[in-house]
Amino acid sequence: MSDPTVLSAQGLSIGYPQRTILTHLNAELQAGEIVCLIGPNGAGKSTLLRTLAGMQPPLAGQVLLRGDDISKLDARERAKRLSVVLTERVDVGTLTAYALVSLGRYPHTDWTGKLSEHDDEVIHWALAAVGAADFAQRDIHELSDGERQKVLIARALAQEPAVMLLDEPTAYLDLPRRVEIMRTLRDLAHTTGRAILLSTHDLDLALRSADRVWLLPTGGTLQVGAPEDLVLNGAFEAAFRGEGVEFDLLTGSFRVSRPVTTSVRLIGNGAAALWTARALERAGFQPTSEPAAYTVDILNSQSAATGKNVDLRWRVSTSDTAQIYESLYSVIKMLTKSLL
Amino acid sequence: MTTVTQKTQPLSVERPAAHSRPRTLRLAWIALAVALVSVFLLSVALGSVNIPLNEVLTTLLGGEPARASWRTIIMDFRLPKAFTAVLAGAALAVSGLQMQTLFRNPLADPFVLGINAGASLGVALVVLSVGTPGAAVLAGLGLIGDLSLTAAAVIGAALIMALVLLVARRVASATTLLVLGLMFGYATGALVSLLMYFSIPERIQAYINWGYGSFGGVTWEQMTILAPGLLIGLALSWTTAKPLNALLLGEDYARSMGVNIRYARITIIAGSALLAGTVTAFCGPIGFLGVAVPHLCRTLFRTSDHRLLIPACVMMGALCALTADLVARTPGNEIVLPLNAVTALLGAPVVAWVILRKRNFRV
């Protein structure tokens, strides 16, 4: 079997001459794997990516790209093995998406930059692979942020590297676009056999998409593992503790922590119960099935045809009163007023 | 050996529908070429002496015109002047384009690195300080003045070029280089001011005249230096089209794509400096063309691709230089206007209009 490791950091120290950020870092990327680099702001994610990309010299140790020290590879050879998507805003003037992606062929073309038929095929393939084929002939500055990001990823892909490093490719995008970009990257890693490492602040998305997570706590050591491994061994919780958020082991998501004061009894089941419970938690109540001062009853009937909840209502009762509400908003408002 | 399987080609990729762009592009090229040839012919045909167009064509094609003096006027004055305008316009435009991309600054021009300041200082030293009393020197100046001015400008521009290249090899950031160039320009300007302060009015006038710029005064003999210098510079620029395209994305991206930034920067600056320095040495500091023509080309051809923009700048630069020169000569009239005033007066409104009309204008 051939060695699947395409990029490895060995005893790497990163940072700047006056400020060391991380030392003794060992990690590797394998072919066909999507890895998310996550960690609080200022932990050194961008510096790590820049060092791995050979854009910044390491303070110690080395980065091996397919077995060769990246600092000793010549620029062209390195570009054939590794490509990047950076956070800096791209302002290229008047270029079509196609023309921008064609820049990715740079290390493969001769000195005039003339594109061969093969180059043209690769460019079209890259555009199609990220779902950007439809706007290939449009000018870059006419595209939306999400479309432009796809084109930049296609450009990195057109370089046909073994490794792609992306610095926050989902920043500035709305949720559907973030999910879409993430899915695209994941598919690219799995179907093209490339190793993809991206930094992101989207913890939830990272947990759901990454084959592995590189977790970089502020001033700590890099922890590597399947997302679930890092959740279960508490690394996640530890990395983000004190950031004002709390990681919920049971739901696998972060919640804005707020001290729980009062229990409210919740009766009901299905999606309606789940979202009612979330609404209660958000407002600082602990949903419970035990008797409590207030009880929230979900009154619904399911449509026989669609299985969807119809006529959804909530009855909030105490020992002596009961009232029916049309929305969770009014339920929460009422409970907050009477209990907090 | 490590081999990583990489599938790249599910080849049934749909091609986007053909775009109308290539046709518009071809039209733009043809229009530019026709305009260039026409203005070139006009430039040779028109002047303070009226020569019929058919006589001009006869002379250009190697025949004998009706009067022998017409032949001298056309072959020894108008033709070298027109060629100078073509070469200088092309050179300044390409040089400006390179500087704008290298520094990612729409206001950059061929002189941002202080090359014209160097030439100015050379000329100022010759014109202003050599001017010691003595009628003999003054009389001699008419004869050898032009040559020594050119030589001084060449030396001044070359020295700055060497200095800039030396600095460019060491400085990491393009912005630092830009600021250094700017500071150098100020320092040189101050030296020139000092020289002027202590000089006599006649000398100052001679210096000011040089500062107006002119395509005239280049002899066929000087052309043997000017033309090869500029052609080499243009060839060098053509080799930088590929790295310049990569630099559109910024230096970090360019480096990640395999551009050897230092080497690319040196080549770009050397080519650009050779172009701007040579033009300034022979024609004086001609402003405006270098900053404006690249913008016109980007707008006309709707692209930032240097493989298109460099030839476009060559043609558009030549066209603009010929036109400006034609206007400055005020055909049928004895008056000759300062070239620099004409380029800016005619060009500024045109460029402003073109840019304002286009939404989303970016370099």
Short mmCIF file of N, CA and C in Angstrom, two decimals, chain B residues 208-288:
data_model
loop_
_atom_site.label_atom_id
_atom_site.label_comp_id
_atom_site.label_asym_id
_atom_site.label_seq_id
_atom_site.Cartn_x
_atom_site.Cartn_y
_atom_site.Cartn_z
N ILE B 208 12.88 74.06 -18.02
CA ILE B 208 11.41 73.98 -18.07
C ILE B 208 10.96 73.44 -19.43
N ASN B 209 11.64 73.92 -20.51
CA ASN B 209 11.28 73.44 -21.84
C ASN B 209 11.44 71.92 -21.95
N TRP B 210 12.52 71.41 -21.38
CA TRP B 210 12.72 69.97 -21.39
C TRP B 210 11.55 69.28 -20.68
N GLY B 211 11.10 69.92 -19.58
CA GLY B 211 10.03 69.35 -18.77
C GLY B 211 8.69 69.27 -19.48
N TYR B 212 8.52 70.05 -20.57
CA TYR B 212 7.25 69.99 -21.31
C TYR B 212 7.12 68.69 -22.08
N GLY B 213 8.24 68.08 -22.40
CA GLY B 213 8.20 66.83 -23.16
C GLY B 213 7.99 67.07 -24.63
N SER B 214 8.63 66.23 -25.45
CA SER B 214 8.47 66.37 -26.89
C SER B 214 8.93 65.08 -27.58
N PHE B 215 8.18 64.73 -28.64
CA PHE B 215 8.60 63.56 -29.42
C PHE B 215 9.56 63.96 -30.53
N GLY B 216 9.65 65.29 -30.76
CA GLY B 216 10.54 65.78 -31.81
C GLY B 216 11.97 65.71 -31.31
N GLY B 217 12.90 65.96 -32.19
CA GLY B 217 14.29 66.05 -31.75
C GLY B 217 14.99 64.72 -31.66
N VAL B 218 14.26 63.62 -31.93
CA VAL B 218 14.95 62.33 -31.98
C VAL B 218 15.42 62.12 -33.42
N THR B 219 16.72 62.08 -33.61
CA THR B 219 17.25 61.87 -34.96
C THR B 219 17.27 60.39 -35.28
N TRP B 220 17.50 60.07 -36.57
CA TRP B 220 17.59 58.66 -36.94
C TRP B 220 18.73 58.00 -36.18
N GLU B 221 19.77 58.77 -35.94
CA GLU B 221 20.91 58.23 -35.23
C GLU B 221 20.52 57.83 -33.79
N GLN B 222 19.80 58.77 -33.13
CA GLN B 222 19.35 58.48 -31.76
C GLN B 222 18.35 57.33 -31.76
N MET B 223 17.61 57.24 -32.87
CA MET B 223 16.62 56.17 -32.98
C MET B 223 17.27 54.79 -32.87
N THR B 224 18.56 54.70 -33.27
CA THR B 224 19.24 53.40 -33.17
C THR B 224 19.46 52.98 -31.71
N ILE B 225 19.33 53.94 -30.80
CA ILE B 225 19.38 53.57 -29.37
C ILE B 225 17.96 53.44 -28.82
N LEU B 226 17.13 54.44 -29.14
CA LEU B 226 15.77 54.50 -28.61
C LEU B 226 14.98 53.24 -28.98
N ALA B 227 14.95 52.93 -30.30
CA ALA B 227 14.11 51.82 -30.75
C ALA B 227 14.52 50.47 -30.15
N PRO B 228 15.79 50.09 -30.23
CA PRO B 228 16.15 48.79 -29.62
C PRO B 228 15.88 48.76 -28.12
N GLY B 229 16.18 49.88 -27.45
CA GLY B 229 15.94 49.94 -26.01
C GLY B 229 14.48 49.66 -25.68
N LEU B 230 13.59 50.33 -26.40
CA LEU B 230 12.16 50.17 -26.13
C LEU B 230 11.66 48.80 -26.57
N LEU B 231 12.17 48.31 -27.69
CA LEU B 231 11.71 46.99 -28.16
C LEU B 231 12.14 45.90 -27.18
N ILE B 232 13.36 46.02 -26.67
CA ILE B 232 13.81 45.05 -25.66
C ILE B 232 12.93 45.15 -24.41
N GLY B 233 12.65 46.40 -24.01
CA GLY B 233 11.79 46.61 -22.84
C GLY B 233 10.41 46.00 -23.04
N LEU B 234 9.84 46.19 -24.23
CA LEU B 234 8.51 45.64 -24.51
C LEU B 234 8.55 44.11 -24.52
N ALA B 235 9.62 43.55 -25.08
CA ALA B 235 9.75 42.08 -25.10
C ALA B 235 9.84 41.55 -23.67
N LEU B 236 10.62 42.25 -22.85
CA LEU B 236 10.76 41.85 -21.46
C LEU B 236 9.40 41.91 -20.75
N SER B 237 8.64 42.95 -21.04
CA SER B 237 7.31 43.10 -20.44
C SER B 237 6.41 41.94 -20.84
N TRP B 238 6.53 41.53 -22.09
CA TRP B 238 5.67 40.45 -22.56
C TRP B 238 5.91 39.17 -21.77
N THR B 239 7.18 38.96 -21.36
CA THR B 239 7.46 37.76 -20.58
C THR B 239 6.86 37.85 -19.17
N THR B 240 6.46 39.04 -18.75
CA THR B 240 5.90 39.18 -17.40
C THR B 240 4.38 39.08 -17.39
N ALA B 241 3.78 38.87 -18.57
CA ALA B 241 2.31 38.83 -18.62
C ALA B 241 1.75 37.75 -17.69
N LYS B 242 2.37 36.59 -17.68
CA LYS B 242 1.85 35.48 -16.87
C LYS B 242 1.96 35.78 -15.36
N PRO B 243 3.17 36.14 -14.86
CA PRO B 243 3.21 36.50 -13.43
C PRO B 243 2.34 37.71 -13.08
N LEU B 244 2.19 38.66 -14.00
CA LEU B 244 1.33 39.81 -13.70
C LEU B 244 -0.11 39.35 -13.49
N ASN B 245 -0.56 38.41 -14.31
CA ASN B 245 -1.91 37.88 -14.12
C ASN B 245 -2.06 37.24 -12.74
N ALA B 246 -1.05 36.48 -12.35
CA ALA B 246 -1.11 35.83 -11.04
C ALA B 246 -1.11 36.89 -9.93
N LEU B 247 -0.38 37.98 -10.15
CA LEU B 247 -0.28 39.03 -9.13
C LEU B 247 -1.60 39.78 -8.96
N LEU B 248 -2.52 39.64 -9.89
CA LEU B 248 -3.84 40.26 -9.73
C LEU B 248 -4.49 39.78 -8.45
N LEU B 249 -4.18 38.53 -8.06
CA LEU B 249 -4.78 37.95 -6.86
C LEU B 249 -4.01 38.35 -5.60
N GLY B 250 -2.93 39.10 -5.74
CA GLY B 250 -2.13 39.47 -4.58
C GLY B 250 -0.89 38.59 -4.49
N GLU B 251 0.10 39.07 -3.75
CA GLU B 251 1.38 38.36 -3.73
C GLU B 251 1.28 36.98 -3.06
N ASP B 252 0.43 36.88 -2.02
CA ASP B 252 0.31 35.59 -1.33
C ASP B 252 -0.21 34.51 -2.27
N TYR B 253 -1.30 34.84 -2.97
CA TYR B 253 -1.84 33.88 -3.92
C TYR B 253 -0.83 33.58 -5.01
N ALA B 254 -0.19 34.64 -5.53
CA ALA B 254 0.77 34.45 -6.62
C ALA B 254 1.86 33.47 -6.20
N ARG B 255 2.36 33.67 -4.99
CA ARG B 255 3.41 32.78 -4.49
C ARG B 255 2.89 31.34 -4.41
N SER B 256 1.66 31.20 -3.95
CA SER B 256 1.09 29.86 -3.79
C SER B 256 0.87 29.18 -5.14
N MET B 257 0.84 29.97 -6.21
CA MET B 257 0.63 29.38 -7.53
C MET B 257 1.95 29.07 -8.21
N GLY B 258 3.05 29.34 -7.52
CA GLY B 258 4.35 29.00 -8.09
C GLY B 258 5.09 30.18 -8.69
N VAL B 259 4.64 31.41 -8.41
CA VAL B 259 5.37 32.58 -8.91
C VAL B 259 6.57 32.82 -8.00
N ASN B 260 7.73 32.94 -8.60
CA ASN B 260 8.90 33.36 -7.84
C ASN B 260 8.83 34.88 -7.72
N ILE B 261 8.31 35.34 -6.58
CA ILE B 261 7.95 36.75 -6.46
C ILE B 261 9.15 37.68 -6.70
N ARG B 262 10.27 37.34 -6.08
CA ARG B 262 11.43 38.21 -6.22
C ARG B 262 11.85 38.34 -7.68
N TYR B 263 11.96 37.19 -8.33
CA TYR B 263 12.38 37.19 -9.73
C TYR B 263 11.37 37.96 -10.59
N ALA B 264 10.07 37.68 -10.34
CA ALA B 264 9.04 38.35 -11.13
C ALA B 264 9.10 39.86 -10.92
N ARG B 265 9.29 40.27 -9.66
CA ARG B 265 9.30 41.68 -9.36
C ARG B 265 10.48 42.37 -10.04
N ILE B 266 11.64 41.72 -9.99
CA ILE B 266 12.83 42.30 -10.62
C ILE B 266 12.62 42.44 -12.13
N THR B 267 12.07 41.38 -12.75
CA THR B 267 11.85 41.44 -14.19
C THR B 267 10.87 42.56 -14.54
N ILE B 268 9.79 42.64 -13.77
CA ILE B 268 8.77 43.65 -14.05
C ILE B 268 9.37 45.05 -13.90
N ILE B 269 10.09 45.26 -12.81
CA ILE B 269 10.66 46.59 -12.57
C ILE B 269 11.73 46.91 -13.60
N ALA B 270 12.56 45.93 -13.93
CA ALA B 270 13.62 46.18 -14.91
C ALA B 270 13.02 46.56 -16.26
N GLY B 271 12.03 45.78 -16.71
CA GLY B 271 11.41 46.08 -18.00
C GLY B 271 10.76 47.45 -17.99
N SER B 272 10.00 47.69 -16.91
CA SER B 272 9.26 48.94 -16.79
C SER B 272 10.21 50.13 -16.72
N ALA B 273 11.30 49.98 -15.97
CA ALA B 273 12.26 51.06 -15.81
C ALA B 273 12.99 51.33 -17.12
N LEU B 274 13.31 50.27 -17.84
CA LEU B 274 13.98 50.43 -19.14
C LEU B 274 13.07 51.23 -20.08
N LEU B 275 11.79 50.88 -20.09
CA LEU B 275 10.85 51.58 -20.96
C LEU B 275 10.72 53.05 -20.57
N ALA B 276 10.39 53.28 -19.30
CA ALA B 276 10.14 54.65 -18.85
C ALA B 276 11.41 55.48 -18.89
N GLY B 277 12.54 54.87 -18.50
CA GLY B 277 13.80 55.59 -18.47
C GLY B 277 14.24 56.02 -19.87
N THR B 278 14.12 55.11 -20.83
CA THR B 278 14.53 55.43 -22.19
C THR B 278 13.66 56.55 -22.77
N VAL B 279 12.36 56.43 -22.56
CA VAL B 279 11.46 57.46 -23.10
C VAL B 279 11.79 58.82 -22.48
N THR B 280 11.95 58.84 -21.15
CA THR B 280 12.22 60.11 -20.48
C THR B 280 13.54 60.71 -20.96
N ALA B 281 14.52 59.86 -21.19
CA ALA B 281 15.81 60.36 -21.63
C ALA B 281 15.70 61.07 -22.98
N PHE B 282 14.91 60.53 -23.88
CA PHE B 282 14.86 61.09 -25.23
C PHE B 282 13.72 62.09 -25.43
N CYS B 283 12.65 61.95 -24.67
CA CYS B 283 11.48 62.78 -24.92
C CYS B 283 11.11 63.68 -23.75
N GLY B 284 11.82 63.57 -22.65
CA GLY B 284 11.44 64.34 -21.48
C GLY B 284 10.39 63.60 -20.68
N PRO B 285 10.04 64.15 -19.51
CA PRO B 285 9.07 63.46 -18.66
C PRO B 285 7.65 63.62 -19.20
N ILE B 286 7.16 62.63 -19.90
CA ILE B 286 5.81 62.72 -20.46
C ILE B 286 4.84 62.04 -19.51
N GLY B 287 3.97 62.83 -18.95
CA GLY B 287 3.05 62.32 -17.94
C GLY B 287 1.76 61.83 -18.56
N PHE B 288 0.87 61.42 -17.72
CA PHE B 288 -0.51 61.09 -18.06
C PHE B 288 -0.71 59.82 -18.89
#
